[in-house]
CSV table of C-alpha atoms in Angstrom, one decimal:
chain,number,residue,atom,x,y,z
A,2,MET,CA,96.3,84.9,205.0
A,3,VAL,CA,95.8,86.0,201.4
A,4,THR,CA,97.5,89.2,200.3
A,5,GLU,CA,96.8,91.1,197.1
A,6,ALA,CA,98.6,94.2,195.7
A,7,ARG,CA,95.5,95.4,193.9
A,8,ASP,CA,92.5,97.0,195.6
A,9,ARG,CA,90.3,94.0,194.6
A,10,ALA,CA,90.8,90.2,194.7
A,11,GLY,CA,90.6,87.9,191.6
A,12,GLY,CA,93.8,88.7,189.7
A,13,ASN,CA,93.0,89.2,186.1
A,14,ILE,CA,89.4,88.3,186.4
A,15,THR,CA,87.7,91.5,185.4
A,16,THR,CA,83.9,91.6,185.0
A,17,VAL,CA,82.3,94.9,184.1
A,18,GLU,CA,78.6,95.8,184.2
A,19,ARG,CA,77.3,99.0,182.6
A,20,ASP,CA,74.6,100.3,180.2
A,21,GLY,CA,72.7,97.0,180.4
A,22,TYR,CA,75.8,95.0,179.4
A,23,LEU,CA,77.8,92.5,181.4
A,24,TRP,CA,81.2,91.5,179.9
A,25,GLU,CA,84.6,90.1,180.8
A,26,GLU,CA,87.9,91.8,180.1
A,27,GLY,CA,90.2,89.0,181.4
A,28,PRO,CA,89.3,85.3,181.4
A,29,ASN,CA,85.9,84.7,179.8
A,30,SER,CA,84.7,81.3,181.1
A,31,PHE,CA,85.9,78.0,182.5
A,32,GLN,CA,85.7,74.3,181.8
A,33,PRO,CA,83.2,72.9,184.5
A,34,SER,CA,85.6,70.3,185.9
A,35,ASP,CA,84.8,68.8,189.2
A,36,PRO,CA,87.5,70.9,191.0
A,37,MET,CA,86.1,74.0,189.5
A,38,LEU,CA,82.5,73.0,190.4
A,39,THR,CA,83.6,72.1,193.9
A,40,MET,CA,85.1,75.5,194.4
A,41,ALA,CA,81.9,77.1,193.2
A,42,VAL,CA,79.7,75.0,195.4
A,43,ASP,CA,81.9,75.5,198.5
A,44,CYS,CA,81.6,79.2,198.0
A,45,GLY,CA,77.8,79.1,197.9
A,46,LEU,CA,77.6,79.8,194.1
A,47,LYS,CA,75.8,76.6,193.0
A,48,ASP,CA,72.6,78.5,192.2
A,49,ASP,CA,74.5,81.2,190.3
A,50,LEU,CA,76.3,78.8,187.9
A,51,VAL,CA,75.5,79.3,184.2
A,52,LEU,CA,76.6,76.8,181.6
A,53,GLY,CA,76.7,77.3,177.9
A,54,ASP,CA,74.8,75.2,175.4
A,55,PRO,CA,77.0,72.1,174.8
A,56,ASP,CA,75.8,72.0,171.2
A,57,ALA,CA,76.8,75.6,170.5
A,58,PRO,CA,78.9,75.4,167.3
A,59,ARG,CA,82.4,76.8,167.1
A,60,PHE,CA,83.7,78.2,163.8
A,61,VAL,CA,87.0,78.7,162.1
A,62,LEU,CA,87.5,81.3,159.3
A,63,TRP,CA,88.8,79.6,156.2
A,64,LYS,CA,88.9,81.0,152.7
A,65,GLY,CA,86.5,83.8,153.6
A,66,LYS,CA,83.9,81.6,155.2
A,67,LEU,CA,83.1,80.7,158.8
A,68,ARG,CA,83.1,76.9,158.9
A,69,PRO,CA,81.9,74.8,161.8
A,70,VAL,CA,84.4,72.8,163.8
A,71,PRO,CA,83.3,69.1,164.4
A,72,GLY,CA,81.8,68.8,167.9
A,73,LYS,CA,81.8,65.0,168.0
A,74,LEU,CA,83.2,62.1,166.1
A,75,THR,CA,80.0,61.6,164.1
A,76,ASP,CA,80.6,65.1,162.6
A,77,LEU,CA,84.0,64.3,161.2
A,78,PRO,CA,82.9,62.9,157.8
A,79,PHE,CA,80.6,65.9,157.1
A,80,PHE,CA,82.3,69.1,158.1
A,81,ASP,CA,83.9,71.2,155.2
A,82,LEU,CA,86.8,72.8,157.1
A,83,MET,CA,89.1,70.0,155.9
A,84,SER,CA,89.4,68.1,152.6
A,85,ILE,CA,88.9,64.4,152.3
A,86,PRO,CA,92.7,63.8,151.9
A,87,GLY,CA,93.3,65.9,155.0
A,88,LYS,CA,90.8,63.9,157.0
A,89,LEU,CA,92.3,60.6,155.8
A,90,ARG,CA,95.8,61.8,156.7
A,91,ALA,CA,94.6,62.8,160.2
A,92,GLY,CA,92.9,59.4,160.6
A,93,PHE,CA,95.9,57.4,159.5
A,94,GLY,CA,98.2,59.5,161.7
A,95,ALA,CA,96.0,59.1,164.7
A,96,ILE,CA,96.2,55.3,164.6
A,97,GLY,CA,100.0,55.4,164.2
A,98,LEU,CA,100.7,55.5,160.5
A,99,ARG,CA,103.0,58.6,160.7
A,100,PRO,CA,106.7,59.3,161.3
A,101,SER,CA,108.1,58.3,164.6
A,102,PRO,CA,108.8,60.8,167.4
A,103,PRO,CA,112.1,62.6,166.8
A,104,GLY,CA,113.6,62.1,170.2
A,105,TYR,CA,113.6,65.8,171.2
A,106,GLU,CA,110.9,68.1,172.6
A,107,GLU,CA,108.6,69.1,169.8
A,108,SER,CA,106.7,72.3,169.3
A,109,VAL,CA,102.9,72.1,168.9
A,110,GLU,CA,103.4,72.6,165.2
A,111,GLN,CA,105.9,69.8,164.8
A,112,PHE,CA,103.9,67.4,166.8
A,113,VAL,CA,100.6,68.1,165.0
A,114,ARG,CA,102.0,68.1,161.5
A,115,ARG,CA,103.8,64.8,162.2
A,116,ASN,CA,100.8,63.1,163.8
A,117,LEU,CA,97.8,64.5,162.1
A,118,GLY,CA,99.0,66.4,159.0
A,119,ASP,CA,99.2,69.9,157.7
A,120,GLU,CA,95.5,70.6,157.4
A,121,VAL,CA,94.7,69.7,161.0
A,122,PHE,CA,97.5,72.1,162.1
A,123,GLU,CA,96.7,75.0,159.8
A,124,ARG,CA,92.9,74.9,160.1
A,125,LEU,CA,92.3,73.7,163.6
A,126,ILE,CA,95.3,73.8,165.9
A,127,GLU,CA,97.0,77.0,164.8
A,128,PRO,CA,93.9,79.1,165.3
A,129,PHE,CA,93.2,77.2,168.6
A,130,CYS,CA,96.7,78.1,169.9
A,131,SER,CA,96.1,81.7,168.9
A,132,GLY,CA,92.8,81.8,170.6
A,133,VAL,CA,93.7,80.1,173.9
A,134,TYR,CA,97.4,81.0,174.4
A,135,ALA,CA,97.6,84.0,172.0
A,136,GLY,CA,100.7,82.1,171.1
A,137,ASP,CA,102.9,81.0,168.2
A,138,PRO,CA,102.5,77.2,167.8
A,139,SER,CA,105.9,76.9,166.1
A,140,LYS,CA,107.4,77.9,169.5
A,141,LEU,CA,104.9,76.5,172.0
A,142,SER,CA,105.8,73.1,173.6
A,143,MET,CA,103.4,70.3,172.9
A,144,LYS,CA,104.4,68.6,176.1
A,145,ALA,CA,103.9,71.7,178.3
A,146,ALA,CA,100.9,73.3,176.5
A,147,PHE,CA,98.9,70.2,175.6
A,148,GLY,CA,100.4,67.6,177.9
A,149,LYS,CA,97.4,65.3,177.9
A,150,VAL,CA,97.5,64.8,174.1
A,151,TRP,CA,101.3,64.5,174.1
A,152,LYS,CA,101.1,61.8,176.8
A,153,LEU,CA,98.7,59.7,174.6
A,154,GLU,CA,101.4,59.1,172.0
A,155,GLU,CA,104.0,58.7,174.7
A,156,THR,CA,102.2,56.0,176.5
A,157,GLY,CA,100.2,54.3,173.7
A,158,GLY,CA,102.5,54.6,170.7
A,159,SER,CA,99.9,56.7,168.9
A,160,ILE,CA,97.1,59.1,169.8
A,161,ILE,CA,94.4,56.5,169.3
A,162,GLY,CA,96.5,53.8,171.0
A,163,GLY,CA,97.0,56.1,174.0
A,164,THR,CA,93.3,56.9,174.1
A,165,PHE,CA,92.4,53.2,174.3
A,166,LYS,CA,95.0,52.6,176.9
A,167,ALA,CA,93.7,55.5,179.1
A,168,ILE,CA,90.2,54.2,178.8
A,169,LYS,CA,91.3,50.7,179.8
A,170,GLU,CA,93.2,52.1,182.8
A,171,ARG,CA,90.2,54.2,183.9
A,172,SER,CA,87.8,51.2,183.6
A,173,SER,CA,90.1,49.1,185.8
A,174,THR,CA,90.6,51.7,188.4
A,175,PRO,CA,88.1,51.8,191.3
A,176,LYS,CA,85.9,54.9,190.8
A,177,VAL,CA,85.9,57.5,193.6
A,178,PRO,CA,82.3,58.5,194.4
A,179,ARG,CA,81.5,61.8,192.9
A,180,ASP,CA,80.5,64.6,195.3
A,181,PRO,CA,76.6,64.5,195.2
A,182,ARG,CA,76.5,68.3,195.6
A,183,LEU,CA,78.0,68.9,192.2
A,184,PRO,CA,75.9,69.6,189.2
A,185,THR,CA,76.4,67.4,186.1
A,186,PRO,CA,77.2,69.4,183.0
A,187,LYS,CA,75.8,68.1,179.7
A,188,GLY,CA,78.4,67.5,177.0
A,189,GLN,CA,81.4,69.7,176.3
A,190,THR,CA,80.5,73.1,177.5
A,191,VAL,CA,81.9,76.1,179.4
A,192,GLY,CA,80.7,77.9,182.5
A,193,SER,CA,80.4,81.2,184.3
A,194,PHE,CA,78.2,82.8,186.9
A,195,ARG,CA,75.0,84.8,186.8
A,196,LYS,CA,76.9,88.1,187.3
A,197,GLY,CA,80.1,87.0,185.6
A,198,LEU,CA,83.4,85.4,186.8
A,199,ARG,CA,84.0,88.1,189.4
A,200,MET,CA,81.4,86.4,191.6
A,201,LEU,CA,83.9,83.6,192.4
A,202,PRO,CA,86.7,85.7,193.9
A,203,ASP,CA,84.1,87.9,195.6
A,204,ALA,CA,82.5,84.9,197.2
A,205,ILE,CA,85.9,83.5,198.3
A,206,CYS,CA,86.7,86.9,199.9
A,207,GLU,CA,83.4,86.9,201.7
A,208,ARG,CA,84.1,83.5,203.1
A,209,LEU,CA,87.6,84.3,204.2
A,210,GLY,CA,86.7,87.7,205.7
A,211,SER,CA,89.6,89.5,207.4
A,212,LYS,CA,92.1,86.9,206.2
A,213,VAL,CA,92.2,88.7,202.8
A,214,LYS,CA,94.3,91.9,202.7
A,215,LEU,CA,93.8,94.1,199.7
A,216,SER,CA,96.3,96.8,198.5
A,217,TRP,CA,99.1,95.0,200.3
A,218,LYS,CA,102.2,95.0,198.0
A,219,LEU,CA,104.9,92.5,198.9
A,220,SER,CA,108.2,94.2,198.8
A,221,SER,CA,110.6,91.5,200.2
A,222,ILE,CA,110.9,88.0,201.6
A,223,THR,CA,113.7,87.1,204.0
A,224,LYS,CA,114.5,83.9,205.8
A,225,SER,CA,113.7,84.1,209.5
A,226,GLU,CA,116.2,83.1,212.2
A,227,LYS,CA,113.3,81.3,213.9
A,228,GLY,CA,112.6,79.3,210.8
A,229,GLY,CA,110.2,80.1,208.1
A,230,TYR,CA,110.0,83.5,206.4
A,231,ARG,CA,109.5,87.2,207.1
A,232,LEU,CA,107.4,89.0,204.5
A,233,THR,CA,107.4,92.8,204.3
A,234,TYR,CA,104.5,94.7,202.7
A,235,GLU,CA,103.7,98.2,201.7
A,236,THR,CA,100.1,98.7,202.9
A,237,PRO,CA,97.6,101.7,203.2
A,238,GLU,CA,98.5,101.6,206.9
A,239,GLY,CA,102.3,101.7,206.3
A,240,VAL,CA,104.9,99.0,206.2
A,241,VAL,CA,103.8,95.7,207.7
A,242,SER,CA,105.9,92.6,208.4
A,243,LEU,CA,104.5,89.0,208.8
A,244,GLN,CA,106.1,85.8,209.9
A,245,SER,CA,105.1,82.6,208.1
A,246,ARG,CA,106.2,79.0,207.9
A,247,SER,CA,105.1,78.6,204.3
A,248,ILE,CA,104.4,80.9,201.3
A,249,VAL,CA,102.5,80.3,198.0
A,250,MET,CA,103.4,82.8,195.4
A,251,THR,CA,100.8,83.1,192.6
A,252,VAL,CA,102.1,86.4,191.2
A,253,PRO,CA,103.4,86.4,187.5
A,254,SER,CA,106.8,84.8,187.1
A,255,TYR,CA,108.5,88.2,186.4
A,256,VAL,CA,107.2,89.6,189.7
A,257,ALA,CA,108.3,86.4,191.6
A,258,SER,CA,111.7,86.7,189.9
A,259,ASN,CA,112.3,90.2,191.3
A,260,ILE,CA,111.1,89.3,194.8
A,261,LEU,CA,113.1,86.1,195.0
A,262,ARG,CA,116.4,87.4,193.6
A,263,PRO,CA,117.9,88.1,197.0
A,264,LEU,CA,117.1,84.5,198.1
A,265,SER,CA,118.1,82.7,194.9
A,266,VAL,CA,119.7,84.2,191.8
A,267,ALA,CA,119.3,80.9,189.9
A,268,ALA,CA,115.6,80.7,190.7
A,269,ALA,CA,115.1,84.4,189.8
A,270,ASP,CA,117.0,84.0,186.5
A,271,ALA,CA,114.9,81.0,185.5
A,272,LEU,CA,111.6,82.8,186.3
A,273,SER,CA,112.6,85.8,184.3
A,274,ASN,CA,112.8,83.7,181.1
A,275,PHE,CA,109.0,83.2,180.7
A,276,TYR,CA,107.4,85.4,178.0
A,277,TYR,CA,104.1,87.1,178.4
A,278,PRO,CA,102.9,88.7,175.1
A,279,PRO,CA,100.4,91.6,175.0
A,280,VAL,CA,96.7,90.9,174.3
A,281,ALA,CA,93.8,93.3,174.0
A,282,ALA,CA,90.2,92.4,174.9
A,283,VAL,CA,87.9,94.5,172.8
A,284,THR,CA,84.2,94.2,173.6
A,285,VAL,CA,81.7,95.7,171.1
A,286,SER,CA,78.0,95.5,170.5
A,287,TYR,CA,75.9,95.7,167.3
A,288,PRO,CA,72.1,95.7,166.6
A,289,LYS,CA,71.0,92.1,165.9
A,290,GLU,CA,70.0,93.2,162.4
A,291,SER,CA,73.7,94.0,161.7
A,292,ILE,CA,74.6,90.3,161.7
A,293,ARG,CA,74.8,88.7,158.3
A,294,ASP,CA,71.7,86.8,157.4
A,295,GLU,CA,73.6,83.6,156.7
A,296,ARG,CA,75.1,83.7,160.2
A,297,LEU,CA,71.6,83.6,161.9
A,298,VAL,CA,69.7,80.5,163.0
A,299,ASP,CA,66.0,81.1,163.6
A,300,GLY,CA,66.8,84.8,163.7
A,301,GLU,CA,69.5,84.5,166.3
A,302,LEU,CA,73.3,84.4,166.3
A,303,LYS,CA,74.0,81.0,167.9
A,304,GLY,CA,77.3,79.5,168.8
A,305,PHE,CA,80.4,79.8,171.1
A,306,GLY,CA,82.4,81.9,168.8
A,307,GLN,CA,85.0,81.9,166.0
A,308,LEU,CA,88.8,81.6,165.5
A,309,HIS,CA,90.9,83.1,162.8
A,310,PRO,CA,94.0,81.4,161.5
A,311,ARG,CA,96.9,83.9,161.0
A,312,SER,CA,97.0,82.9,157.3
A,313,GLN,CA,93.5,84.2,156.6
A,314,GLY,CA,94.3,87.9,156.4
A,315,VAL,CA,92.6,89.2,159.6
A,316,GLU,CA,94.3,90.7,162.6
A,317,THR,CA,91.8,89.6,165.3
A,318,LEU,CA,92.7,86.3,167.0
A,319,GLY,CA,89.1,85.3,167.6
A,320,THR,CA,85.6,86.4,168.7
A,321,ILE,CA,83.4,85.1,171.5
A,322,TYR,CA,79.6,85.5,171.1
A,323,SER,CA,79.1,86.6,174.6
A,324,SER,CA,75.4,87.4,174.4
A,325,SER,CA,74.8,84.0,172.8
A,326,LEU,CA,76.9,82.0,175.3
A,327,PHE,CA,75.4,83.1,178.6
A,328,PRO,CA,72.1,84.8,179.5
A,329,ASN,CA,71.6,88.5,180.3
A,330,ARG,CA,74.8,89.8,178.8
A,331,ALA,CA,73.3,92.4,176.5
A,332,PRO,CA,70.0,94.4,176.1
A,333,ASN,CA,67.3,93.0,173.9
A,334,GLY,CA,68.0,93.4,170.2
A,335,ARG,CA,71.7,93.7,170.7
A,336,VAL,CA,74.6,91.3,170.2
A,337,LEU,CA,77.7,91.5,172.4
A,338,LEU,CA,81.0,90.3,171.0
A,339,LEU,CA,84.3,89.8,172.9
A,340,ASN,CA,87.3,90.0,170.5
A,341,TYR,CA,91.0,89.2,171.3
A,342,ILE,CA,93.7,90.9,169.3
A,343,GLY,CA,97.5,90.8,169.7
A,344,GLY,CA,99.5,87.9,171.1
A,345,ALA,CA,102.9,86.5,170.4
A,346,THR,CA,102.8,87.2,166.7
A,347,ASN,CA,101.4,90.7,167.0
A,348,SER,CA,103.0,92.7,169.8
A,349,GLU,CA,102.5,95.8,167.6
A,350,ILE,CA,99.1,96.3,169.3
A,351,LEU,CA,100.9,98.2,172.1
A,352,SER,CA,101.5,101.1,169.7
A,353,LYS,CA,97.8,101.4,168.8
A,354,THR,CA,95.2,103.6,170.4
A,355,GLU,CA,92.0,102.1,171.7
A,356,SER,CA,90.1,103.6,168.7
A,357,GLN,CA,92.6,101.9,166.3
A,358,LEU,CA,92.1,98.6,168.1
A,359,VAL,CA,88.3,98.9,167.7
A,360,GLU,CA,88.7,99.9,164.0
A,361,ALA,CA,90.8,96.8,163.4
A,362,VAL,CA,88.3,94.5,165.1
A,363,ASP,CA,85.3,96.1,163.3
A,364,ARG,CA,87.1,95.9,160.0
A,365,ASP,CA,87.7,92.1,160.5
A,366,LEU,CA,84.2,91.4,161.7
A,367,ARG,CA,82.7,93.0,158.6
A,368,LYS,CA,84.6,90.5,156.5
A,369,MET,CA,82.7,87.5,157.8
A,370,LEU,CA,80.1,88.2,160.5
A,371,ILE,CA,78.8,91.7,160.3
A,372,LYS,CA,77.1,93.3,157.3
A,373,PRO,CA,79.6,95.6,155.5
A,374,LYS,CA,77.3,98.6,155.7
A,375,ALA,CA,76.1,98.1,159.3
A,376,GLN,CA,76.2,101.0,161.7
A,377,ASP,CA,79.4,101.5,163.8
A,378,PRO,CA,79.6,99.3,166.9
A,379,PHE,CA,78.9,100.5,170.4
A,380,VAL,CA,82.1,100.0,172.3
A,381,THR,CA,81.6,98.7,175.9
A,382,GLY,CA,85.2,98.2,176.8
A,383,VAL,CA,88.8,98.0,175.6
A,384,ARG,CA,91.4,96.4,178.0
A,385,VAL,CA,95.0,96.1,176.9
A,386,TRP,CA,97.0,93.5,178.9
A,387,ARG,CA,100.6,94.5,178.3
A,388,GLN,CA,101.8,91.1,179.7
A,389,ALA,CA,98.8,88.8,179.2
A,390,ILE,CA,99.3,85.0,178.9
A,391,PRO,CA,102.5,83.1,179.8
A,392,GLN,CA,103.8,81.2,176.8
A,393,PHE,CA,104.6,77.5,177.4
A,394,LEU,CA,107.5,77.5,175.0
A,395,VAL,CA,109.7,74.6,174.2
A,396,GLY,CA,111.8,74.1,177.3
A,397,HIS,CA,109.1,75.5,179.6
A,398,LEU,CA,108.9,72.5,182.0
A,399,ASP,CA,112.7,72.4,182.2
A,400,THR,CA,112.9,76.1,183.1
A,401,LEU,CA,110.2,75.7,185.7
A,402,GLY,CA,112.0,72.7,187.1
A,403,THR,CA,115.2,74.7,187.3
A,404,ALA,CA,113.5,77.4,189.3
A,405,LYS,CA,111.9,74.9,191.8
A,406,ALA,CA,115.3,73.0,192.1
A,407,ALA,CA,117.1,76.3,192.8
A,408,LEU,CA,114.6,77.1,195.6
A,409,SER,CA,115.2,73.7,197.1
A,410,ASP,CA,119.0,74.0,196.8
A,411,ASN,CA,118.9,77.2,198.7
A,412,GLY,CA,117.0,75.7,201.5
A,413,LEU,CA,113.8,77.5,200.7
A,414,GLU,CA,111.5,74.7,201.8
A,415,GLY,CA,107.9,75.8,202.3
A,416,LEU,CA,108.0,78.3,199.5
A,417,PHE,CA,105.8,77.2,196.6
A,418,LEU,CA,105.4,78.6,193.1
A,419,GLY,CA,101.8,78.7,191.7
A,420,GLY,CA,99.7,80.5,189.2
A,421,ASN,CA,99.0,80.1,185.5
A,422,TYR,CA,102.7,79.7,184.4
A,423,VAL,CA,102.8,76.7,186.7
A,424,SER,CA,99.4,75.0,186.4
A,425,GLY,CA,98.2,76.1,183.0
A,426,VAL,CA,96.7,79.2,181.5
A,427,ALA,CA,93.0,78.3,181.7
A,428,LEU,CA,91.0,79.5,184.8
A,429,GLY,CA,89.9,75.9,185.5
A,430,ARG,CA,93.5,74.7,185.5
A,431,CYS,CA,94.5,77.5,187.9
A,432,VAL,CA,91.8,76.3,190.3
A,433,GLU,CA,92.9,72.6,189.9
A,434,GLY,CA,96.5,73.7,190.5
A,435,ALA,CA,95.5,75.6,193.6
A,436,TYR,CA,94.0,72.4,195.1
A,437,GLU,CA,97.2,70.6,194.2
A,438,ILE,CA,99.4,73.2,195.9
A,439,ALA,CA,97.1,73.2,198.9
A,440,SER,CA,97.7,69.5,199.3
A,441,ASP,CA,101.5,70.1,199.0
A,442,VAL,CA,101.3,72.9,201.7
A,443,THR,CA,99.3,70.6,204.0
A,444,GLY,CA,101.9,67.9,203.6
A,445,PHE,CA,104.7,70.3,204.3
A,446,LEU,CA,103.1,71.8,207.4
A,447,SER,CA,102.2,68.4,208.8
A,448,LYS,CA,105.9,68.0,209.6
A,449,TYR,CA,105.5,70.7,212.2
A,450,ALA,CA,102.1,69.7,213.7
A,451,TYR,CA,102.0,68.4,217.2
A,452,LYS,CA,101.8,64.6,217.1
């Protein structure tokens, strides 16, 4: 059984359609990994998948100009986001000519500056952290937030050494046949669905039918004398109690902390330590002729979007070119832009009105993308998430381990923690994490199956 406190499934997935526009106010897209594609195909959404152009450029604002980010290795010598000394420093660092690891858990900023130099951090990684985590890279844990890259140095002695070692290991490992039902995305791209991300939870709900309970708010969990757990809910039909051998909690950590406190104070205390900064998603539209001429290619705004380093004097974290990324997101002649503002370094957005947030976004866009004298934007939606994205700060994995160990120490077997603070903040990682937890639950319940 799946229970959801809201009146709709899908968590923070929030797709809105109105006035000829289709936009997202939560997650915007996903990496089309095989687990994500498997989920889509199993739900009957294969024909509704839409994938972005793998060659769509991404831009970073630097010194008043939107500069393309290299999309592949052959782009590296030619892009102007970094200087030649900066590129050389990054290259030497990647092959191992850099200071050794310090012996303690590094922040993203410490790891990147040590391995790849200041320019890579300031012009690529810092805006990426702001855009993906809405986070402060001086506090984010490299190991927790970008574990795959961290592991390259850990296992191979350098980023390049780890990459070669990983390639060698993959080539020597027998390949598992890929599911022939899955589409094969071209290049590095992102995906969504014809009518937005909401199609996924809607399709899952349709498949599960009456097993999904909406507007059921979990008020308490107690251990049952018969083994397992008793869950008590506030529902539209009144108070309802359920008996269950296992539970998977995918609520935010601060919600899990409150519910679990009567069962384990130590687990609750650990879960209360995770920080969720506020982020606003501001979606606006302009006439196509409002786009600066130098930003157009063949008369169109092309690309994935742009990121803004905190050092460049703009408040907006980044902008996604929604109507360029996926089809049928805006009426003809209009451009739809999804902008994120706020994050760990700008919690002051909570004191701003919706019109003030729109004004801030519009003011920033006119500095680099929109003509200064263009007409005011048409505002499709403003969504303020007061507690948006969990921050994988230094010590995150230790804190999560403390919470899990406390549950085990209190005999709470069969109770699993899931969600984005466990698996990773991206939608695709949440789906991959769900498959991993499903396997754990299966292993746990198999102990009680009839032999």
